[in-house]
mmCIF file with all atom_site columns, C-alpha atoms in Angstrom:
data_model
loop_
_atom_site.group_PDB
_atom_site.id
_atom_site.type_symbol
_atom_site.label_atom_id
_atom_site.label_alt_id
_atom_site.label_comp_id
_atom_site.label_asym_id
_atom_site.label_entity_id
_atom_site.label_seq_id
_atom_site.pdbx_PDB_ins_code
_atom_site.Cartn_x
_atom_site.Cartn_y
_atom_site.Cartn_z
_atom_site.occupancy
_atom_site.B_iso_or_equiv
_atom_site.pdbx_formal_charge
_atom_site.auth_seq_id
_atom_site.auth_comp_id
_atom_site.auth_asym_id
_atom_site.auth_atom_id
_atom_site.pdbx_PDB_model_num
ATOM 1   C CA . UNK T 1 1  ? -2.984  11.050  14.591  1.00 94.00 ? 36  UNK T CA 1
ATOM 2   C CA . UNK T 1 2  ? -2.272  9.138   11.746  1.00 96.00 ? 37  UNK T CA 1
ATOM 3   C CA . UNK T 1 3  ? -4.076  7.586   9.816   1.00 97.00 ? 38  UNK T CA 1
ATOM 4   C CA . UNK T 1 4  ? -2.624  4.047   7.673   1.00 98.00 ? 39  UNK T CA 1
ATOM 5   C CA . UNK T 1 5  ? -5.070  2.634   4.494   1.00 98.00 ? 40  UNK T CA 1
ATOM 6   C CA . UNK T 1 6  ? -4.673  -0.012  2.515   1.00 98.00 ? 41  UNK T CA 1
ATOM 7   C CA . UNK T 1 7  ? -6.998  -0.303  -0.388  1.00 98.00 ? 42  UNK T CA 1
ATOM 8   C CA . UNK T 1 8  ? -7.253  -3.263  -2.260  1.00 97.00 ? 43  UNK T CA 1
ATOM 9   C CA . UNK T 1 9  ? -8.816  -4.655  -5.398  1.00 97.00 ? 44  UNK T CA 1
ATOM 10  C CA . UNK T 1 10 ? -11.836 -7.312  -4.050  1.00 97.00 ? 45  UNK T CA 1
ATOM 11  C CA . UNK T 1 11 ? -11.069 -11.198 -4.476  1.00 94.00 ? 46  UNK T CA 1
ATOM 12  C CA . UNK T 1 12 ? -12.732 -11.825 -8.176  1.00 94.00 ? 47  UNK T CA 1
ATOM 13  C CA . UNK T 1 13 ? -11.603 -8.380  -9.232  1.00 97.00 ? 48  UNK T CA 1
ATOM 14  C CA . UNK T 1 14 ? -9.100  -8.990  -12.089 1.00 96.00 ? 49  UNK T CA 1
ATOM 15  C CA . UNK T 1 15 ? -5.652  -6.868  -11.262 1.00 97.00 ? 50  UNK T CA 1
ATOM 16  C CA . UNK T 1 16 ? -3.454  -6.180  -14.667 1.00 97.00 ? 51  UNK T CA 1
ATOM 17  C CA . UNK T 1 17 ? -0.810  -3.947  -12.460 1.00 96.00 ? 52  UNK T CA 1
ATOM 18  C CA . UNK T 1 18 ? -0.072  -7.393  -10.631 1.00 97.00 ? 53  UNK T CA 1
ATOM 19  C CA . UNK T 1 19 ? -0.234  -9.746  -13.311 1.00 97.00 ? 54  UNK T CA 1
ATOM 20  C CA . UNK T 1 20 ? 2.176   -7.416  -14.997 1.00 97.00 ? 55  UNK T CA 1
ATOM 21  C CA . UNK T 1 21 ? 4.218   -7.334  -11.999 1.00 97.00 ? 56  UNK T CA 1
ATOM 22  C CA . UNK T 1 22 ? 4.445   -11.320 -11.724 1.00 97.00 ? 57  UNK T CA 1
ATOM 23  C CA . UNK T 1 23 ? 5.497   -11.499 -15.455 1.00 97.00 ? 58  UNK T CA 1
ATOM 24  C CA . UNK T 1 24 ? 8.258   -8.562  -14.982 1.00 98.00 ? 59  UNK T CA 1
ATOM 25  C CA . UNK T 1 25 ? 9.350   -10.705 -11.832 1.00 98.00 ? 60  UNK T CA 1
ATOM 26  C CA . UNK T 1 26 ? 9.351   -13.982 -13.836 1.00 97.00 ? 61  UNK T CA 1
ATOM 27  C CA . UNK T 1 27 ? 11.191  -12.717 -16.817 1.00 97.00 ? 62  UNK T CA 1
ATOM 28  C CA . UNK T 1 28 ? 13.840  -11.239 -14.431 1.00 97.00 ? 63  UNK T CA 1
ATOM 29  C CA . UNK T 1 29 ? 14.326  -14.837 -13.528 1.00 97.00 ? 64  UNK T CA 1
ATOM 30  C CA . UNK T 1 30 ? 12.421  -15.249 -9.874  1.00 97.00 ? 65  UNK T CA 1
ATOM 31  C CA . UNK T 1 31 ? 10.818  -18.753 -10.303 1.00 95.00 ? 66  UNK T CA 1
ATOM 32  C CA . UNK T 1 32 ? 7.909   -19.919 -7.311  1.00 94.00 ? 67  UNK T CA 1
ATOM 33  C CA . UNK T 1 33 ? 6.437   -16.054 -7.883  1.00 96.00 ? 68  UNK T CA 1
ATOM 34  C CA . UNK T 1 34 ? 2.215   -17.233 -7.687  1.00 96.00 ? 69  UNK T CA 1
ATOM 35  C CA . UNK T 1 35 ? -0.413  -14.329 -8.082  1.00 96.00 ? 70  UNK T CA 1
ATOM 36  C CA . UNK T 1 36 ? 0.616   -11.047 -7.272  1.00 97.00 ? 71  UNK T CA 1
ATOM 37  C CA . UNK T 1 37 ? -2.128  -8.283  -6.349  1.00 97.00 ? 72  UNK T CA 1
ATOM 38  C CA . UNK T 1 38 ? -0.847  -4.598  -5.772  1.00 97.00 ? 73  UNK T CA 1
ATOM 39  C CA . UNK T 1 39 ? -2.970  -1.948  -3.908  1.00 97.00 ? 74  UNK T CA 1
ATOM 40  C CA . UNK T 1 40 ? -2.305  1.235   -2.503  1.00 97.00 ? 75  UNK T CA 1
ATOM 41  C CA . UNK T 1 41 ? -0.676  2.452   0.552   1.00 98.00 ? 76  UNK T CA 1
ATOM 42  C CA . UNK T 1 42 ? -1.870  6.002   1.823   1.00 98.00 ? 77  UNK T CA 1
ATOM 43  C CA . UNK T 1 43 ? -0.813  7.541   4.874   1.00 97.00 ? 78  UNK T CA 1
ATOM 44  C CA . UNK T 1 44 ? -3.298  10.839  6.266   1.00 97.00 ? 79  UNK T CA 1
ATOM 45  C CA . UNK T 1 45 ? -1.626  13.113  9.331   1.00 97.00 ? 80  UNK T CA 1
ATOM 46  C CA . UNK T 1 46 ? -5.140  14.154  10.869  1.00 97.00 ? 81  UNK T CA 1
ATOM 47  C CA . UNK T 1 47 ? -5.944  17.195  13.128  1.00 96.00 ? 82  UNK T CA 1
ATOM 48  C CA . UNK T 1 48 ? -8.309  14.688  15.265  1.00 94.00 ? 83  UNK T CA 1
ATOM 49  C CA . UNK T 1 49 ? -7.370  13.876  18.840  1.00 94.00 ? 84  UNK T CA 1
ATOM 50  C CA . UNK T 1 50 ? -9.884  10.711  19.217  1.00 95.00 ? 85  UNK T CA 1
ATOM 51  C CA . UNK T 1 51 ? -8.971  7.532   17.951  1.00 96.00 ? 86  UNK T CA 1
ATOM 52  C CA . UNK T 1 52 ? -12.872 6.373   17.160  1.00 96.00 ? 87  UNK T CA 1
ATOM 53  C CA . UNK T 1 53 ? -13.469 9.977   15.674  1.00 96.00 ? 88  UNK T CA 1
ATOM 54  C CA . UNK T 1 54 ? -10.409 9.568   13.820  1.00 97.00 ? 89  UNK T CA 1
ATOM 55  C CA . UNK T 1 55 ? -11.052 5.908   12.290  1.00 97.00 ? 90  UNK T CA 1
ATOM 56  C CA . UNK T 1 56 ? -14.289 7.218   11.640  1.00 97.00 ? 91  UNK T CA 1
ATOM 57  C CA . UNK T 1 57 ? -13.024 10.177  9.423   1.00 97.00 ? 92  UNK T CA 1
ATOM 58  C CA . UNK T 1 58 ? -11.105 7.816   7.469   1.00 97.00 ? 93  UNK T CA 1
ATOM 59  C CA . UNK T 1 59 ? -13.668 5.625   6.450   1.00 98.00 ? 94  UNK T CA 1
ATOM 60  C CA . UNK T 1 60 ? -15.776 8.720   5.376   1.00 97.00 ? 95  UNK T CA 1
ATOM 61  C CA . UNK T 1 61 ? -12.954 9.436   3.226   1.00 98.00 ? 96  UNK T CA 1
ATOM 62  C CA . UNK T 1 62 ? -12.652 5.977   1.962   1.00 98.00 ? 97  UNK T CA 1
ATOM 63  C CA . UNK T 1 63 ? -16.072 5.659   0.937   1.00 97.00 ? 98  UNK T CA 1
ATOM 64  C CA . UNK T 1 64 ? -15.680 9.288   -0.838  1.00 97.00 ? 99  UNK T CA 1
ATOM 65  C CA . UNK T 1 65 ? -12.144 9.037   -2.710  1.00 97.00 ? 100 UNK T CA 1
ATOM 66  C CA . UNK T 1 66 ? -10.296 6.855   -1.498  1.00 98.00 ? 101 UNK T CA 1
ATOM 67  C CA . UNK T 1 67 ? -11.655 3.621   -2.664  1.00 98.00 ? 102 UNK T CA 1
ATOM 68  C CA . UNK T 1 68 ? -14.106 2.636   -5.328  1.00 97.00 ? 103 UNK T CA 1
ATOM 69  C CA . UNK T 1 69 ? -16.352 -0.118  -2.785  1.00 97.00 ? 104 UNK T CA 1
ATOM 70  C CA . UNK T 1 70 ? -17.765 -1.585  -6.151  1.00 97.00 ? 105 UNK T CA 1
ATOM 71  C CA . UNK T 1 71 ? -14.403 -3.114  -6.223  1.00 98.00 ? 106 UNK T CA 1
ATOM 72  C CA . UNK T 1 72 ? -12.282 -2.460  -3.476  1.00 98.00 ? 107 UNK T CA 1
ATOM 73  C CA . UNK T 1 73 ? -11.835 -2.677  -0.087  1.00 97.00 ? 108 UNK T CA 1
ATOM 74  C CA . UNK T 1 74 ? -10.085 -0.431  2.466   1.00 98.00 ? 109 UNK T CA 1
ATOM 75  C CA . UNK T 1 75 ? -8.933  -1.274  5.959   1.00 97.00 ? 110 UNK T CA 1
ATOM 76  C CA . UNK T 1 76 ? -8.179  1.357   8.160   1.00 98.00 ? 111 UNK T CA 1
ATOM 77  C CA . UNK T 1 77 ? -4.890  2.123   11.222  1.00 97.00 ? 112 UNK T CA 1
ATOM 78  C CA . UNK T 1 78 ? -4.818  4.751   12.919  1.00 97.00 ? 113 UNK T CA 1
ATOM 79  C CA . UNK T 1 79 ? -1.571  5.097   15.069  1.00 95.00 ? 114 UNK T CA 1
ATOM 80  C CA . UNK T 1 80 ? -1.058  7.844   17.583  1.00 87.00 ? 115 UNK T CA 1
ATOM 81  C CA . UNK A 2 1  ? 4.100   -18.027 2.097   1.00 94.00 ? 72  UNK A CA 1
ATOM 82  C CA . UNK A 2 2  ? 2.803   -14.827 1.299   1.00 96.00 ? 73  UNK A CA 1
ATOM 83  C CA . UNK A 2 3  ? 4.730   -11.740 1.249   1.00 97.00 ? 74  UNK A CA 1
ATOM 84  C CA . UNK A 2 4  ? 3.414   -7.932  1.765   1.00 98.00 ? 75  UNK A CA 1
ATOM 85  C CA . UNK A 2 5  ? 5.177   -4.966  0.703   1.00 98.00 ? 76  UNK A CA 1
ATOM 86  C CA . UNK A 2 6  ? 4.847   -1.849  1.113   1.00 98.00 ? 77  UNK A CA 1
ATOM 87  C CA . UNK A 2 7  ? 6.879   0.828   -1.108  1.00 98.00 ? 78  UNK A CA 1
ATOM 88  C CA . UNK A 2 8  ? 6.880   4.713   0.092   1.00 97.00 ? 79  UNK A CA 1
ATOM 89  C CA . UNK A 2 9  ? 8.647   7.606   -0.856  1.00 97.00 ? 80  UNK A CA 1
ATOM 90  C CA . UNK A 2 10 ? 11.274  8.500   0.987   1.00 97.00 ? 81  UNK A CA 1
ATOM 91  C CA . UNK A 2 11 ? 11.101  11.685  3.435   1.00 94.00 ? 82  UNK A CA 1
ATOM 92  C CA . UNK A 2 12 ? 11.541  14.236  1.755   1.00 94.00 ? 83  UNK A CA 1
ATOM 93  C CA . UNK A 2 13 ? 10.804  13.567  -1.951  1.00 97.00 ? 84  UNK A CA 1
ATOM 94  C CA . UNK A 2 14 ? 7.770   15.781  -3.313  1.00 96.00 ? 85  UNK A CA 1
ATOM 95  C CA . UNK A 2 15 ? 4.642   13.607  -3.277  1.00 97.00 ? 86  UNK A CA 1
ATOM 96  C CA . UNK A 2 16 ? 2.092   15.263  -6.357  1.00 97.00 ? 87  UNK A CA 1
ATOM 97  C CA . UNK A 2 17 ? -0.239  12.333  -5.745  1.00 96.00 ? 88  UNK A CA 1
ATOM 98  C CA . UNK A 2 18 ? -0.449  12.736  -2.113  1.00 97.00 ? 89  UNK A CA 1
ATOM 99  C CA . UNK A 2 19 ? -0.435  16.349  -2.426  1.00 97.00 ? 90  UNK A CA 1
ATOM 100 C CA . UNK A 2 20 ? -3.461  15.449  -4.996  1.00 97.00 ? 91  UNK A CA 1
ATOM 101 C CA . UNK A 2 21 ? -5.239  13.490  -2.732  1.00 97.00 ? 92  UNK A CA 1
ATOM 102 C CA . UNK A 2 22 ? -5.232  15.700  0.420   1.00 97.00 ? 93  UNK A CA 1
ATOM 103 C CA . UNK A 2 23 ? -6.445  19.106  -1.833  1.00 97.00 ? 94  UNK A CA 1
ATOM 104 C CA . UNK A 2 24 ? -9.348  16.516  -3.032  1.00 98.00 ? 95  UNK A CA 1
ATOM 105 C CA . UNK A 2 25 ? -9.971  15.949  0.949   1.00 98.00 ? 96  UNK A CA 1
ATOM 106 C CA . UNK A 2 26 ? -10.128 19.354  1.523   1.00 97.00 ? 97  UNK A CA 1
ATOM 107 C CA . UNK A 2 27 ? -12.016 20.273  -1.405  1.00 97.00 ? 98  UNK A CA 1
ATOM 108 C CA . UNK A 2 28 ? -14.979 17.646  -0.381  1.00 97.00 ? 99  UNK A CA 1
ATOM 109 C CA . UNK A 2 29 ? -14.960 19.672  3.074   1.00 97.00 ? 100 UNK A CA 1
ATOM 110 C CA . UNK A 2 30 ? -12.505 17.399  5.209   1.00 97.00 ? 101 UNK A CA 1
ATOM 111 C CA . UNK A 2 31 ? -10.980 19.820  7.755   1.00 95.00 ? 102 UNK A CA 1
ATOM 112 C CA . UNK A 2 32 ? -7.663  18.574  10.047  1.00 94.00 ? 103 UNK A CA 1
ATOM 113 C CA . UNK A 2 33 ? -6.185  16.792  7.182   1.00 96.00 ? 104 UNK A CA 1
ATOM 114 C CA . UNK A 2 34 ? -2.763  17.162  6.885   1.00 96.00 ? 105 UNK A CA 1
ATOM 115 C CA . UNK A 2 35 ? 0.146   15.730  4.971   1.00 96.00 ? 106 UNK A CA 1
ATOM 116 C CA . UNK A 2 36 ? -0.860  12.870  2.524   1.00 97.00 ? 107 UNK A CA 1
ATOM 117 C CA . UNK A 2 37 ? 1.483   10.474  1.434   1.00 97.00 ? 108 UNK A CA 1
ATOM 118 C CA . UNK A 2 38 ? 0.838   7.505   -1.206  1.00 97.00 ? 109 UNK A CA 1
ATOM 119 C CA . UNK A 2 39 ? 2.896   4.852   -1.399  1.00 97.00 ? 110 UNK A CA 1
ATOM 120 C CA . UNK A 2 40 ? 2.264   0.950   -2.933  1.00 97.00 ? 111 UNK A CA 1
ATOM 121 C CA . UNK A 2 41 ? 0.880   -2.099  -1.536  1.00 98.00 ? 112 UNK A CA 1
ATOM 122 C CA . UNK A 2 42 ? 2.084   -5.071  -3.397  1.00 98.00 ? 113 UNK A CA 1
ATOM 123 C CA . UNK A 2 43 ? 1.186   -9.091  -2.202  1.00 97.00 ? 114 UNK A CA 1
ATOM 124 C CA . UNK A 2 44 ? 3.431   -11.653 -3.031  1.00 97.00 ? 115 UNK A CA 1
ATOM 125 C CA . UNK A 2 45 ? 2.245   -15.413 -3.209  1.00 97.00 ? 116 UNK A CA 1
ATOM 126 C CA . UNK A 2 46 ? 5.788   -17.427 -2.953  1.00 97.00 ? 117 UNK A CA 1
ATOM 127 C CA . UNK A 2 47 ? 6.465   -20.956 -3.103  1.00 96.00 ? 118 UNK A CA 1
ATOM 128 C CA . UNK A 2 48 ? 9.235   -21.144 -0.814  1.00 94.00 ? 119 UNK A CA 1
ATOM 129 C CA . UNK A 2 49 ? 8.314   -23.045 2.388   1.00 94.00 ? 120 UNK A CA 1
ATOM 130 C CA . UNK A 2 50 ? 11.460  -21.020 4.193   1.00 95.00 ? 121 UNK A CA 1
ATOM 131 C CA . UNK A 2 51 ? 10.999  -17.729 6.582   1.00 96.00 ? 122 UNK A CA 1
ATOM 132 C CA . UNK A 2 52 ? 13.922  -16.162 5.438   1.00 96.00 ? 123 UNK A CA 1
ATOM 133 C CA . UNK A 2 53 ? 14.323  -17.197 2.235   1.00 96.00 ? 124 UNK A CA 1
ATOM 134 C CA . UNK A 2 54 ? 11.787  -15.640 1.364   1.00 97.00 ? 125 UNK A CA 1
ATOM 135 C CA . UNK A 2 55 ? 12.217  -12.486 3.030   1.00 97.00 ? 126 UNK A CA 1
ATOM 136 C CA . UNK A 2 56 ? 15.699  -12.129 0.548   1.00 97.00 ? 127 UNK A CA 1
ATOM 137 C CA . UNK A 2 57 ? 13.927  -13.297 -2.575  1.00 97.00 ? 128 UNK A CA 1
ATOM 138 C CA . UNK A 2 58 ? 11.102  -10.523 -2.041  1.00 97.00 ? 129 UNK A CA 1
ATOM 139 C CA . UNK A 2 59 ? 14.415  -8.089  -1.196  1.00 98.00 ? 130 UNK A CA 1
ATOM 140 C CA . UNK A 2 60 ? 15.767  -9.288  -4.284  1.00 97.00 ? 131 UNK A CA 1
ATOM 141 C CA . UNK A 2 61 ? 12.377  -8.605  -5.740  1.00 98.00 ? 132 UNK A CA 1
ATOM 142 C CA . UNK A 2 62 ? 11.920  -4.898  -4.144  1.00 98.00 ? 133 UNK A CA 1
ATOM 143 C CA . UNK A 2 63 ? 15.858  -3.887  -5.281  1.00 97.00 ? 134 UNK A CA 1
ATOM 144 C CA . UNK A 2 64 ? 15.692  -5.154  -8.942  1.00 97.00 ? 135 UNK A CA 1
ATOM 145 C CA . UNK A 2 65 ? 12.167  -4.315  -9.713  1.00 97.00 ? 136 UNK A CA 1
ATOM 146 C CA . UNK A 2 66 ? 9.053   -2.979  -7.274  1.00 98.00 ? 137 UNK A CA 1
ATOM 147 C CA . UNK A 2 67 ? 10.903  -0.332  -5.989  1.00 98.00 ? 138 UNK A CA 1
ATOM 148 C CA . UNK A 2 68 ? 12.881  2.939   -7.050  1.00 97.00 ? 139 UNK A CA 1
ATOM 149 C CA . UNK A 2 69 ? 15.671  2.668   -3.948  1.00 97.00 ? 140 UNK A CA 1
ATOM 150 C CA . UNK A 2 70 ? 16.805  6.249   -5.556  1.00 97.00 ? 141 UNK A CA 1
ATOM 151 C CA . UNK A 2 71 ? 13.851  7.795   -4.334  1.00 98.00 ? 142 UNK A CA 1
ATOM 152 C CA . UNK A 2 72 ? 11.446  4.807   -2.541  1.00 98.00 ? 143 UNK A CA 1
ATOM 153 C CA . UNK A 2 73 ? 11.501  2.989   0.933   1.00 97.00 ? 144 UNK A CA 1
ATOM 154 C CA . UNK A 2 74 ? 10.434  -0.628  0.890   1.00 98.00 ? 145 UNK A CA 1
ATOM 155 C CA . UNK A 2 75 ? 9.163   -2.585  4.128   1.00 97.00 ? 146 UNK A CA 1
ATOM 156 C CA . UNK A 2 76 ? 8.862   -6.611  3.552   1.00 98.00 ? 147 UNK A CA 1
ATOM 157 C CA . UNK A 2 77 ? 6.427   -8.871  6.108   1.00 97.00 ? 148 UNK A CA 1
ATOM 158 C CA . UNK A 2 78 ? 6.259   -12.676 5.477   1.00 97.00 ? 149 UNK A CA 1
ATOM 159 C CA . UNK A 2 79 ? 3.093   -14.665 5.962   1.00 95.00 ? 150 UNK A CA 1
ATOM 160 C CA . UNK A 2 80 ? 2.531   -18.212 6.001   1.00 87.00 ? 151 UNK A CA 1
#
């Protein structure tokens, strides 16, 4: 199975990699850009052949390494 | 309208920071895990009030500037 997490910083949380992004994208002449927030995309192949024992893996591993809950949050896939 | 990207290496390009992530897994005593792949999640707040215009702004966007096309994939969804 795989597994598809998106981790991203919470609302409140201030995000220089996006304001950076929106003032690249605004000096490169793209006008109507508002705030831009990036986050990270990570993709796991597991071994696991249940879906619930799967999702559940993934959120131990979230709360371990993936993401820092102070502030971030994760949401979990998990595609066949 | 907001749009959500996501930017991922292509198959086939060496992924360190996956390859990081998944020995970190294994080393905290995750078993099954196998290929990791990192990618970015980037959200877009737009002003345009058009579907697809928007969808070939954040194109425009993803070729000139959030992604590598060398090396990186980019997917685009549009959300009101």
């Amino acid at each position: 199975m795989k597994a598809k997490i998106h981790v991203t910083l919470k609302n409140g949380v201030l995000d220089p990699q996006g304001k950076a992004v929106g003032h690249a994208l605004e000096a490169l002449g793209f006008d109507g850009v508002g705030e831009v927030r990036q986050g990270k995309y990570i993709e796991i192949d597991l071994a696991d052949t249940n879906k619930a024992t799967a999702k559940m893996r993934a959120q131990a591993m979230c709360n371990r390494l993936l993401a820092n809950t102070v502030i971030e949050n994760f949401d979990i896939e998990i595609e066949l």
